[in-house]
mmCIF file of C-alpha atoms in Angstrom:
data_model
loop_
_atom_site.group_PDB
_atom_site.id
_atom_site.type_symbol
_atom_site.label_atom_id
_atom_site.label_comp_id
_atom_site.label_asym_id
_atom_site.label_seq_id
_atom_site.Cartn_x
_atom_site.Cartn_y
_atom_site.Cartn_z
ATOM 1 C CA UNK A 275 114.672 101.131 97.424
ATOM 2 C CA UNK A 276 115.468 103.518 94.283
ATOM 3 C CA UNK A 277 117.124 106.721 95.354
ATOM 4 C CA UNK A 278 114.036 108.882 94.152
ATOM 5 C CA UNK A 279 111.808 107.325 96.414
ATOM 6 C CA UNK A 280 114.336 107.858 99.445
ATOM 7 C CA UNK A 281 114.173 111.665 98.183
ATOM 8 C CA UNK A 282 110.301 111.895 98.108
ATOM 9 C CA UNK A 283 110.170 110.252 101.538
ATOM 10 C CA UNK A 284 112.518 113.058 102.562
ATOM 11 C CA UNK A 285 109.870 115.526 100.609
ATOM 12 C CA UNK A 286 107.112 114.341 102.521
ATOM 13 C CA UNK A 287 109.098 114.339 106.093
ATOM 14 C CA UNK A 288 110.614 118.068 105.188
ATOM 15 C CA UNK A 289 107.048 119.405 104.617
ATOM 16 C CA UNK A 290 105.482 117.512 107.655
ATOM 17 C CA UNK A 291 107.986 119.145 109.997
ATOM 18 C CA UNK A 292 107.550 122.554 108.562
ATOM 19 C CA UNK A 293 104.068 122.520 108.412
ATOM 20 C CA UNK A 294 103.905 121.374 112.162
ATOM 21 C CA UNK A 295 107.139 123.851 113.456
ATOM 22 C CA UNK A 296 108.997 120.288 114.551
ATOM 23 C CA UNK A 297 112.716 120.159 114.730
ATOM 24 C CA UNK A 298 114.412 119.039 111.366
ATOM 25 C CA UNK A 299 117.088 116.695 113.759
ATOM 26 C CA UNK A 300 119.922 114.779 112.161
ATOM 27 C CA UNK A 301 118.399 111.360 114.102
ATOM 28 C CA UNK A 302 115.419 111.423 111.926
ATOM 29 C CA UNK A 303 117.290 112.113 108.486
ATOM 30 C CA UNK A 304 119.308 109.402 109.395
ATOM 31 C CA UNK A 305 116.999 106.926 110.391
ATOM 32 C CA UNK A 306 115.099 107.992 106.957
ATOM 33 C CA UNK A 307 118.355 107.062 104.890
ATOM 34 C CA UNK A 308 119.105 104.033 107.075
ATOM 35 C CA UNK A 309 115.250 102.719 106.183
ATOM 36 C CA UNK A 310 115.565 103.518 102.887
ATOM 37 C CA UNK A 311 118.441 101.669 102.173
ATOM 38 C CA UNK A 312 117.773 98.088 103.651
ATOM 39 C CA UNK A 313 116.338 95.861 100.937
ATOM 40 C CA UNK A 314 113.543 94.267 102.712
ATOM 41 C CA UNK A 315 112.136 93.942 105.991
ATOM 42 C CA UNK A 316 114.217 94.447 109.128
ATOM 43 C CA UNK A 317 113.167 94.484 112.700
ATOM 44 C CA UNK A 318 114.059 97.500 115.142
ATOM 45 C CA UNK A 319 117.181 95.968 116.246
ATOM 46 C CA UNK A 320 117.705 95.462 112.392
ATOM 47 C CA UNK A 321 117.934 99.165 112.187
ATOM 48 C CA UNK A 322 119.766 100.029 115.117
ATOM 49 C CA UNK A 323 122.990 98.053 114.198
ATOM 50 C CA UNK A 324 122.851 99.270 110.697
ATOM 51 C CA UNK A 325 122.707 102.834 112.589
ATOM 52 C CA UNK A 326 125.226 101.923 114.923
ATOM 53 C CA UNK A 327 127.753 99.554 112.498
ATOM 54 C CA UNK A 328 127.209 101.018 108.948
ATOM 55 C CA UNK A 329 126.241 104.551 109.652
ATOM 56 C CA UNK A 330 128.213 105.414 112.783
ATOM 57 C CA UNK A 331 124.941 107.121 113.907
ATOM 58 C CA UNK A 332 124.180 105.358 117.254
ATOM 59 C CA UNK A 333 120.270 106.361 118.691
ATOM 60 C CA UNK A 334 118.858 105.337 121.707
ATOM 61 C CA UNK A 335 115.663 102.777 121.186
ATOM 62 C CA UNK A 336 113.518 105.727 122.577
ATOM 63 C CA UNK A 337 114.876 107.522 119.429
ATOM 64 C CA UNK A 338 114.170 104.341 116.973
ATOM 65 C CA UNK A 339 110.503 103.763 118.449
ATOM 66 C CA UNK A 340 109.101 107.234 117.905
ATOM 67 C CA UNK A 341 110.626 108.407 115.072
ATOM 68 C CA UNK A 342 109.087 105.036 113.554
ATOM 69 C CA UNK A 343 105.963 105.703 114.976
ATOM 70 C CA UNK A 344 105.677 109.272 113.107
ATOM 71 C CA UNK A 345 106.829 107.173 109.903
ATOM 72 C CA UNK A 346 104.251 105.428 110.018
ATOM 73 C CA UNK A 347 101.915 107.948 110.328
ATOM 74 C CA UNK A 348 103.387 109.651 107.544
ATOM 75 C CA UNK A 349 103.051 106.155 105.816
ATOM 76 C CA UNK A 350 106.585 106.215 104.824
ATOM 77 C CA UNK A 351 106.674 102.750 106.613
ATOM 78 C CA UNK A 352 104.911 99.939 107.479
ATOM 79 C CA UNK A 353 104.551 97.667 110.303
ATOM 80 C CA UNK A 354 103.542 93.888 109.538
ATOM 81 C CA UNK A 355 103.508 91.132 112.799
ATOM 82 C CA UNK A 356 104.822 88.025 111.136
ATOM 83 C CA UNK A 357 104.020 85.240 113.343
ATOM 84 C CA UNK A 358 104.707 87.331 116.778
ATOM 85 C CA UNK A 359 107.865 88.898 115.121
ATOM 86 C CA UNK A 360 107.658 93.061 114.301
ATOM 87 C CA UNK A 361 109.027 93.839 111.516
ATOM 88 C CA UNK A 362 108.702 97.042 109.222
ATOM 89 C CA UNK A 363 109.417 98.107 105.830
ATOM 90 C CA UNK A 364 110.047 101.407 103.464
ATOM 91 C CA UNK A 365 106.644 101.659 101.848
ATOM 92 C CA UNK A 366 106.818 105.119 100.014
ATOM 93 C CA UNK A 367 106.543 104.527 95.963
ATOM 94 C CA UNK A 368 106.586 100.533 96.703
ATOM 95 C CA UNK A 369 104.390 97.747 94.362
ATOM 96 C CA UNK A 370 101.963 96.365 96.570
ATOM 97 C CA UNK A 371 102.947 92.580 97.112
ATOM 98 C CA UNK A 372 101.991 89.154 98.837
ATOM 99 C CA UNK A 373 104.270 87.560 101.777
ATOM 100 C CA UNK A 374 104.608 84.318 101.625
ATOM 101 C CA UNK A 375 104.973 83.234 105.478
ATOM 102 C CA UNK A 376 106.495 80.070 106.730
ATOM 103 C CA UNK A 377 104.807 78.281 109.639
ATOM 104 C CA UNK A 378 107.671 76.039 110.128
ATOM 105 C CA UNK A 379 110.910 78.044 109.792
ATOM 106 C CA UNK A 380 109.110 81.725 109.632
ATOM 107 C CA UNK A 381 110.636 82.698 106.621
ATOM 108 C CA UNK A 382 108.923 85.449 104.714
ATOM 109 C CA UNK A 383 109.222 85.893 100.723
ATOM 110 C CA UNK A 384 107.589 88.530 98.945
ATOM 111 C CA UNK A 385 106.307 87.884 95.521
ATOM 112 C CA UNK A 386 104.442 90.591 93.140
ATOM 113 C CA UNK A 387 101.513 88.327 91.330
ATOM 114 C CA UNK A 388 100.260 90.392 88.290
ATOM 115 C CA UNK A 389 96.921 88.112 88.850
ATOM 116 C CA UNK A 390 96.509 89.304 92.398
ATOM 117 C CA UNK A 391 96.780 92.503 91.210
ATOM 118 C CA UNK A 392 94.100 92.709 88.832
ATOM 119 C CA UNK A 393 91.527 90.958 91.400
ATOM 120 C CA UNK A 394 91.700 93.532 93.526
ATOM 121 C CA UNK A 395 91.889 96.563 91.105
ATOM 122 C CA UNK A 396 87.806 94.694 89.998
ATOM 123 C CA UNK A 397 86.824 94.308 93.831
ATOM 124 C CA UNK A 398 84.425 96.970 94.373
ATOM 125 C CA UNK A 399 85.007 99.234 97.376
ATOM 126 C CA UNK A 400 82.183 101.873 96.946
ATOM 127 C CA UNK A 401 83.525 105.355 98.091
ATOM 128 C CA UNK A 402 86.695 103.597 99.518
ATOM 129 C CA UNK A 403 90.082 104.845 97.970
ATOM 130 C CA UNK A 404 92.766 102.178 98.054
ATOM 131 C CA UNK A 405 96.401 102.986 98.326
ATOM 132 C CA UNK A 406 98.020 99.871 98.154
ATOM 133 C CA UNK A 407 97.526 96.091 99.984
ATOM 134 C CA UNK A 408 99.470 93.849 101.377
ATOM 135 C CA UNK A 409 98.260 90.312 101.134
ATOM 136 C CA UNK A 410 99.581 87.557 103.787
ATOM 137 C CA UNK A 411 99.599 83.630 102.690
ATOM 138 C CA UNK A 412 100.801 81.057 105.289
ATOM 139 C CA UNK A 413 102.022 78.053 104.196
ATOM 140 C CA UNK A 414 104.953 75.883 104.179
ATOM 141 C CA UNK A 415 107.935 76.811 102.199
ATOM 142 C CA UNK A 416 110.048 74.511 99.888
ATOM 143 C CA UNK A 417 113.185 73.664 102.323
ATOM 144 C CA UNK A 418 110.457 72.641 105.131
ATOM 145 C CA UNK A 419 108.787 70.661 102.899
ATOM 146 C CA UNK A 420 111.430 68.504 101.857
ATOM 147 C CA UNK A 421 112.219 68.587 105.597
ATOM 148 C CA UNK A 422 108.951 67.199 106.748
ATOM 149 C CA UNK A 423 108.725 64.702 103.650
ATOM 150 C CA UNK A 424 112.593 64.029 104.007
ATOM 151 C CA UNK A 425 111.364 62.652 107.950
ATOM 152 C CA UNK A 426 108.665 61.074 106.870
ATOM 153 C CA UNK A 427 110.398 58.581 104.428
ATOM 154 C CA UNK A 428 112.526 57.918 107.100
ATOM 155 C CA UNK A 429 109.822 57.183 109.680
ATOM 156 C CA UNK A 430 108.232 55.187 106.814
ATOM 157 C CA UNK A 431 111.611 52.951 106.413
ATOM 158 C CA UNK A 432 112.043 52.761 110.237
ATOM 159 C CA UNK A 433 108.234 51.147 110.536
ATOM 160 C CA UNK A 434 109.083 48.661 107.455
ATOM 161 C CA UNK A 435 112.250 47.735 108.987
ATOM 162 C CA UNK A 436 110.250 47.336 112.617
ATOM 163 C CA UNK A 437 107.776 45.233 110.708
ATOM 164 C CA UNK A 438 110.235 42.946 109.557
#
């Protein structure tokens, strides 16, 4: 995440805790930074090592849970459940994407599609005012693939060689 989108996430917390006379506390600054510099998802235990290794800025899981909870409100983060796993992600001044979601291994890949896009910028939504999207495709990646076909051959050979 590009270091003016970390400061306009910072904007937008600033003016939320002003406008509602909350406590400007070092825990949520540095959870803020800490989000906004992981490339990619990461769970909450994700983000407590980085606070506790990287930062040296060790909060409890109390701490982690609602502070994340009023980023999401803020929509400076997002939640996705990838097949029963939690994870979240800096959202603020992000391309909408796809995840591409293993069912075998559960490995998730984001990929911006120019095509997808477009589709949905044409899909009427009436009085509706779209922000973003986030689009989920489940499948089987590459590695699992050549896995399962990998096994397969083998069971193939193994039946020949029964056969014979």
């Amino acid at each position: 995440m590009n270091d003016s989108a970390k400061a306009l996430a910072r904007q937008i917390l600033d003016n939320y805790l002003e406008t509602n006379n909350h406590r400007k506390t070092p825990e949520r600054y540095a959870i803020l930074d800490a989000i906004y510099s992981i490339d990619g998802h990461f769970t909450l235990e994700d983000l407590g090592e980085k606070l506790n290794g990287e930062c040296h800025f060790p909060v409890s899981r109390a701490t982690l849970y609602n502070t994340l909870r009023l980023f999401l409100e803020l929509r400076l983060v997002i939640r996705h459940n990838f097949q029963g796993t939690t994870k979240y992600e800096a959202c603020y001044d992000s391309d909408s994407h796809c995840h591409l979601i293993c069912t075998v291994c559960g490995k998730v890949t984001e990929v911006k599609s120019p095509e997808v896009t477009e589709a949905i910028g044409h899909i009427p939504l009436g009085n509706f005012s779209k922000d973003g999207y986030t689009l989920y495709i489940y499948g089987t990646c590459g590695a699992c693939k050549d896995k399962a076909d990998k096994a397969e051959g083998n069971n193939e050979q193994n039946n020949q060689n029964k056969q014979q």
